[in-house]
Amino acid sequence: GEFDQMDRVLFDLARTPFSRRIMTNTYNFDDLHEMHLYPCAYSCTYNVTDDRRKDGRLTLNMVLNQRSQDVLTANNWNVCQYALLLMMVAQSVGMVAGELVHMIADAHIYDRHVDIVRELIARPTFEAPRVTLNPEVTDFYAFTTNDLLVENYQHGPQVTGIPIES
């Protein structure tokens, strides 16, 4: 049968992990006329390195390509969602998640966001939380939000009222 993109990634990683052709691409030119906003993050390329851990697992890395990013409203979201995707894919194929490299062609902060960004930069910082997945889940499609484990998450007050225009 025909594979969808994620099925192909999982199949290839399990059978030919060192291939340089393991990727997804969500930029569909035929559908752009139906979109209010063209896709920003559009492709992931997977790369396996043989720096095996003591348990013998290979390391899965990912390169995320993004054409444009509103840093204030999207950066944290994009980094978190693709880091989690990398973790899920790695666990599904018996590997350990390695590096996420995030390439952004046009990262920008809008003039109307500058004061908010300055406020955020001036705030106290916290240690990063520990993020893991339920180790019992090995089927990519079986993960649920309950399988995401976040420990020691600390944060400041939420920023609200960010002006968004497309």
mmCIF file of C-alpha atoms in Angstrom:
data_model
loop_
_atom_site.group_PDB
_atom_site.id
_atom_site.type_symbol
_atom_site.label_atom_id
_atom_site.label_comp_id
_atom_site.label_asym_id
_atom_site.label_seq_id
_atom_site.Cartn_x
_atom_site.Cartn_y
_atom_site.Cartn_z
ATOM 1 C CA GLY A 1 0.000 0.000 0.000
ATOM 2 C CA GLU A 2 0.909 3.647 -0.264
ATOM 3 C CA PHE A 3 2.630 5.213 2.742
ATOM 4 C CA ASP A 4 1.812 8.663 4.052
ATOM 5 C CA GLN A 5 4.832 10.805 4.901
ATOM 6 C CA MET A 6 5.105 9.819 8.565
ATOM 7 C CA ASP A 7 4.620 6.126 7.796
ATOM 8 C CA ARG A 8 7.465 6.424 5.262
ATOM 9 C CA VAL A 9 9.733 8.115 7.855
ATOM 10 C CA LEU A 10 9.053 5.386 10.421
ATOM 11 C CA PHE A 11 9.525 2.620 7.828
ATOM 12 C CA ASP A 12 12.788 4.063 6.513
ATOM 13 C CA LEU A 13 14.244 4.764 9.964
ATOM 14 C CA ALA A 14 13.537 1.188 11.028
ATOM 15 C CA ARG A 15 15.007 -0.375 7.876
ATOM 16 C CA THR A 16 17.591 2.069 6.463
ATOM 17 C CA PRO A 17 18.407 4.388 9.373
ATOM 18 C CA PHE A 18 21.505 5.907 7.742
ATOM 19 C CA SER A 19 19.700 6.977 4.572
ATOM 20 C CA ARG A 20 20.077 10.644 3.657
ATOM 21 C CA ARG A 21 16.577 10.653 2.154
ATOM 22 C CA ILE A 22 14.380 10.489 5.253
ATOM 23 C CA MET A 23 12.222 13.600 5.339
ATOM 24 C CA THR A 24 8.754 15.087 5.364
ATOM 25 C CA ASN A 25 7.489 18.125 3.479
ATOM 26 C CA THR A 26 4.161 19.814 4.157
ATOM 27 C CA TYR A 27 4.466 22.621 1.607
ATOM 28 C CA ASN A 28 1.817 21.698 -0.952
ATOM 29 C CA PHE A 29 1.797 24.295 -3.729
ATOM 30 C CA ASP A 30 -1.521 22.993 -5.085
ATOM 31 C CA ASP A 31 -3.290 23.927 -1.822
ATOM 32 C CA LEU A 32 -1.789 27.393 -1.264
ATOM 33 C CA HIS A 33 -4.751 29.162 -2.869
ATOM 34 C CA GLU A 34 -6.985 27.756 -0.109
ATOM 35 C CA MET A 35 -4.769 28.983 2.734
ATOM 36 C CA HIS A 36 -5.024 32.272 4.586
ATOM 37 C CA LEU A 37 -1.393 31.898 5.699
ATOM 38 C CA TYR A 38 1.125 29.752 3.819
ATOM 39 C CA PRO A 39 2.863 27.075 5.918
ATOM 40 C CA CYS A 40 5.713 28.512 7.976
ATOM 41 C CA ALA A 41 7.453 25.335 9.170
ATOM 42 C CA TYR A 42 7.414 23.071 6.154
ATOM 43 C CA SER A 43 9.982 20.276 6.226
ATOM 44 C CA CYS A 44 11.884 17.966 8.525
ATOM 45 C CA THR A 45 14.959 15.992 7.549
ATOM 46 C CA TYR A 46 15.965 13.122 9.815
ATOM 47 C CA ASN A 47 19.587 12.106 10.351
ATOM 48 C CA VAL A 48 20.821 9.168 12.390
ATOM 49 C CA THR A 49 24.207 9.191 14.083
ATOM 50 C CA ASP A 50 25.964 6.126 15.399
ATOM 51 C CA ASP A 51 26.958 7.524 18.766
ATOM 52 C CA ARG A 52 25.263 4.646 20.519
ATOM 53 C CA ARG A 53 24.332 4.897 24.138
ATOM 54 C CA LYS A 54 25.243 2.191 26.632
ATOM 55 C CA ASP A 55 21.965 0.494 25.740
ATOM 56 C CA GLY A 56 22.958 0.264 22.052
ATOM 57 C CA ARG A 57 20.381 2.713 20.678
ATOM 58 C CA LEU A 58 21.239 4.993 17.770
ATOM 59 C CA THR A 59 20.669 8.773 17.976
ATOM 60 C CA LEU A 60 18.018 10.449 15.829
ATOM 61 C CA ASN A 61 18.515 14.115 14.909
ATOM 62 C CA MET A 62 16.176 16.420 13.000
ATOM 63 C CA VAL A 63 16.573 19.539 10.880
ATOM 64 C CA LEU A 64 13.432 21.684 10.827
ATOM 65 C CA ASN A 65 13.123 24.173 7.955
ATOM 66 C CA GLN A 66 10.901 27.186 8.389
ATOM 67 C CA ARG A 67 10.340 29.927 5.809
ATOM 68 C CA SER A 68 9.112 32.558 8.270
ATOM 69 C CA GLN A 69 8.597 33.014 11.987
ATOM 70 C CA ASP A 70 7.015 35.651 14.190
ATOM 71 C CA VAL A 71 9.462 35.077 17.054
ATOM 72 C CA LEU A 72 7.229 36.331 19.879
ATOM 73 C CA THR A 73 4.145 34.334 18.991
ATOM 74 C CA ALA A 74 5.601 31.191 17.420
ATOM 75 C CA ASN A 75 9.183 30.413 18.434
ATOM 76 C CA ASN A 76 8.481 28.646 21.728
ATOM 77 C CA TRP A 77 5.577 26.752 20.168
ATOM 78 C CA ASN A 78 7.600 25.626 17.140
ATOM 79 C CA VAL A 79 10.618 24.522 19.183
ATOM 80 C CA CYS A 80 8.491 22.582 21.669
ATOM 81 C CA GLN A 81 6.265 20.864 19.129
ATOM 82 C CA TYR A 82 9.125 19.746 16.888
ATOM 83 C CA ALA A 83 11.327 18.670 19.804
ATOM 84 C CA LEU A 84 8.413 16.540 20.990
ATOM 85 C CA LEU A 85 7.926 15.175 17.463
ATOM 86 C CA LEU A 86 11.620 14.216 17.376
ATOM 87 C CA MET A 87 11.268 12.472 20.751
ATOM 88 C CA MET A 88 8.157 10.575 19.613
ATOM 89 C CA VAL A 89 9.692 9.427 16.329
ATOM 90 C CA ALA A 90 12.934 8.366 18.041
ATOM 91 C CA GLN A 91 11.117 6.349 20.684
ATOM 92 C CA SER A 92 8.887 4.739 18.032
ATOM 93 C CA VAL A 93 11.889 3.362 16.141
ATOM 94 C CA GLY A 94 13.960 2.371 19.183
ATOM 95 C CA MET A 95 16.352 5.327 19.045
ATOM 96 C CA VAL A 96 17.153 8.187 21.391
ATOM 97 C CA ALA A 97 16.358 11.797 20.462
ATOM 98 C CA GLY A 98 19.432 13.860 19.652
ATOM 99 C CA GLU A 99 19.712 17.379 18.246
ATOM 100 C CA LEU A 100 16.971 19.515 16.760
ATOM 101 C CA VAL A 101 18.447 22.048 14.340
ATOM 102 C CA HIS A 102 15.951 24.803 13.523
ATOM 103 C CA MET A 103 16.581 26.770 10.319
ATOM 104 C CA ILE A 104 14.463 29.918 9.917
ATOM 105 C CA ALA A 105 14.804 31.893 6.675
ATOM 106 C CA ASP A 106 13.010 34.992 8.011
ATOM 107 C CA ALA A 107 12.818 35.276 11.797
ATOM 108 C CA HIS A 108 11.280 38.576 12.783
ATOM 109 C CA ILE A 109 9.889 40.623 15.666
ATOM 110 C CA TYR A 110 7.159 43.037 14.655
ATOM 111 C CA ASP A 111 7.403 46.661 15.784
ATOM 112 C CA ARG A 112 4.185 46.224 17.777
ATOM 113 C CA HIS A 113 5.850 43.382 19.737
ATOM 114 C CA VAL A 114 9.122 45.102 20.704
ATOM 115 C CA ASP A 115 7.951 46.311 24.137
ATOM 116 C CA ILE A 116 6.601 42.866 25.030
ATOM 117 C CA VAL A 117 9.849 41.202 23.928
ATOM 118 C CA ARG A 118 11.863 43.676 26.013
ATOM 119 C CA GLU A 119 9.689 42.892 29.033
ATOM 120 C CA LEU A 120 10.198 39.147 28.542
ATOM 121 C CA ILE A 121 13.971 39.514 28.182
ATOM 122 C CA ALA A 122 14.115 41.486 31.441
ATOM 123 C CA ARG A 123 12.215 38.846 33.425
ATOM 124 C CA PRO A 124 13.901 36.310 35.703
ATOM 125 C CA THR A 125 14.783 33.017 34.033
ATOM 126 C CA PHE A 126 14.207 29.491 35.280
ATOM 127 C CA GLU A 127 15.890 26.120 34.833
ATOM 128 C CA ALA A 128 14.480 24.192 31.889
ATOM 129 C CA PRO A 129 11.944 21.524 32.858
ATOM 130 C CA ARG A 130 12.648 17.837 32.335
ATOM 131 C CA VAL A 131 10.519 16.515 29.466
ATOM 132 C CA THR A 132 10.161 12.795 28.819
ATOM 133 C CA LEU A 133 7.734 10.407 27.187
ATOM 134 C CA ASN A 134 6.038 7.375 28.652
ATOM 135 C CA PRO A 135 8.666 4.713 27.795
ATOM 136 C CA GLU A 136 5.998 2.048 27.327
ATOM 137 C CA VAL A 137 4.646 3.665 24.143
ATOM 138 C CA THR A 138 6.488 2.461 21.050
ATOM 139 C CA ASP A 139 3.758 2.994 18.421
ATOM 140 C CA PHE A 140 4.005 6.547 17.070
ATOM 141 C CA TYR A 141 0.248 6.730 16.554
ATOM 142 C CA ALA A 142 -0.545 5.546 20.087
ATOM 143 C CA PHE A 143 0.923 8.551 21.935
ATOM 144 C CA THR A 144 -1.561 10.705 23.853
ATOM 145 C CA THR A 145 -1.083 13.902 25.814
ATOM 146 C CA ASN A 146 -0.975 11.753 28.955
ATOM 147 C CA ASP A 147 2.273 10.197 27.663
ATOM 148 C CA LEU A 148 4.082 13.560 27.810
ATOM 149 C CA LEU A 149 5.748 13.946 31.193
ATOM 150 C CA VAL A 150 6.913 17.419 32.249
ATOM 151 C CA GLU A 151 8.716 17.814 35.561
ATOM 152 C CA ASN A 152 9.816 20.982 37.378
ATOM 153 C CA TYR A 153 8.159 23.398 34.957
ATOM 154 C CA GLN A 154 8.506 26.920 36.334
ATOM 155 C CA HIS A 155 7.258 30.063 34.639
ATOM 156 C CA GLY A 156 6.500 33.707 35.149
ATOM 157 C CA PRO A 157 3.157 35.404 34.571
ATOM 158 C CA GLN A 158 1.520 34.719 31.231
ATOM 159 C CA VAL A 159 1.739 37.446 28.601
ATOM 160 C CA THR A 160 -1.700 38.233 27.245
ATOM 161 C CA GLY A 161 -3.040 40.622 24.665
ATOM 162 C CA ILE A 162 -0.323 40.091 22.067
ATOM 163 C CA PRO A 163 -1.489 41.855 18.899
ATOM 164 C CA ILE A 164 -1.735 39.333 16.051
ATOM 165 C CA GLU A 165 -2.286 40.207 12.429
ATOM 166 C CA SER A 166 -1.797 37.970 9.424
#
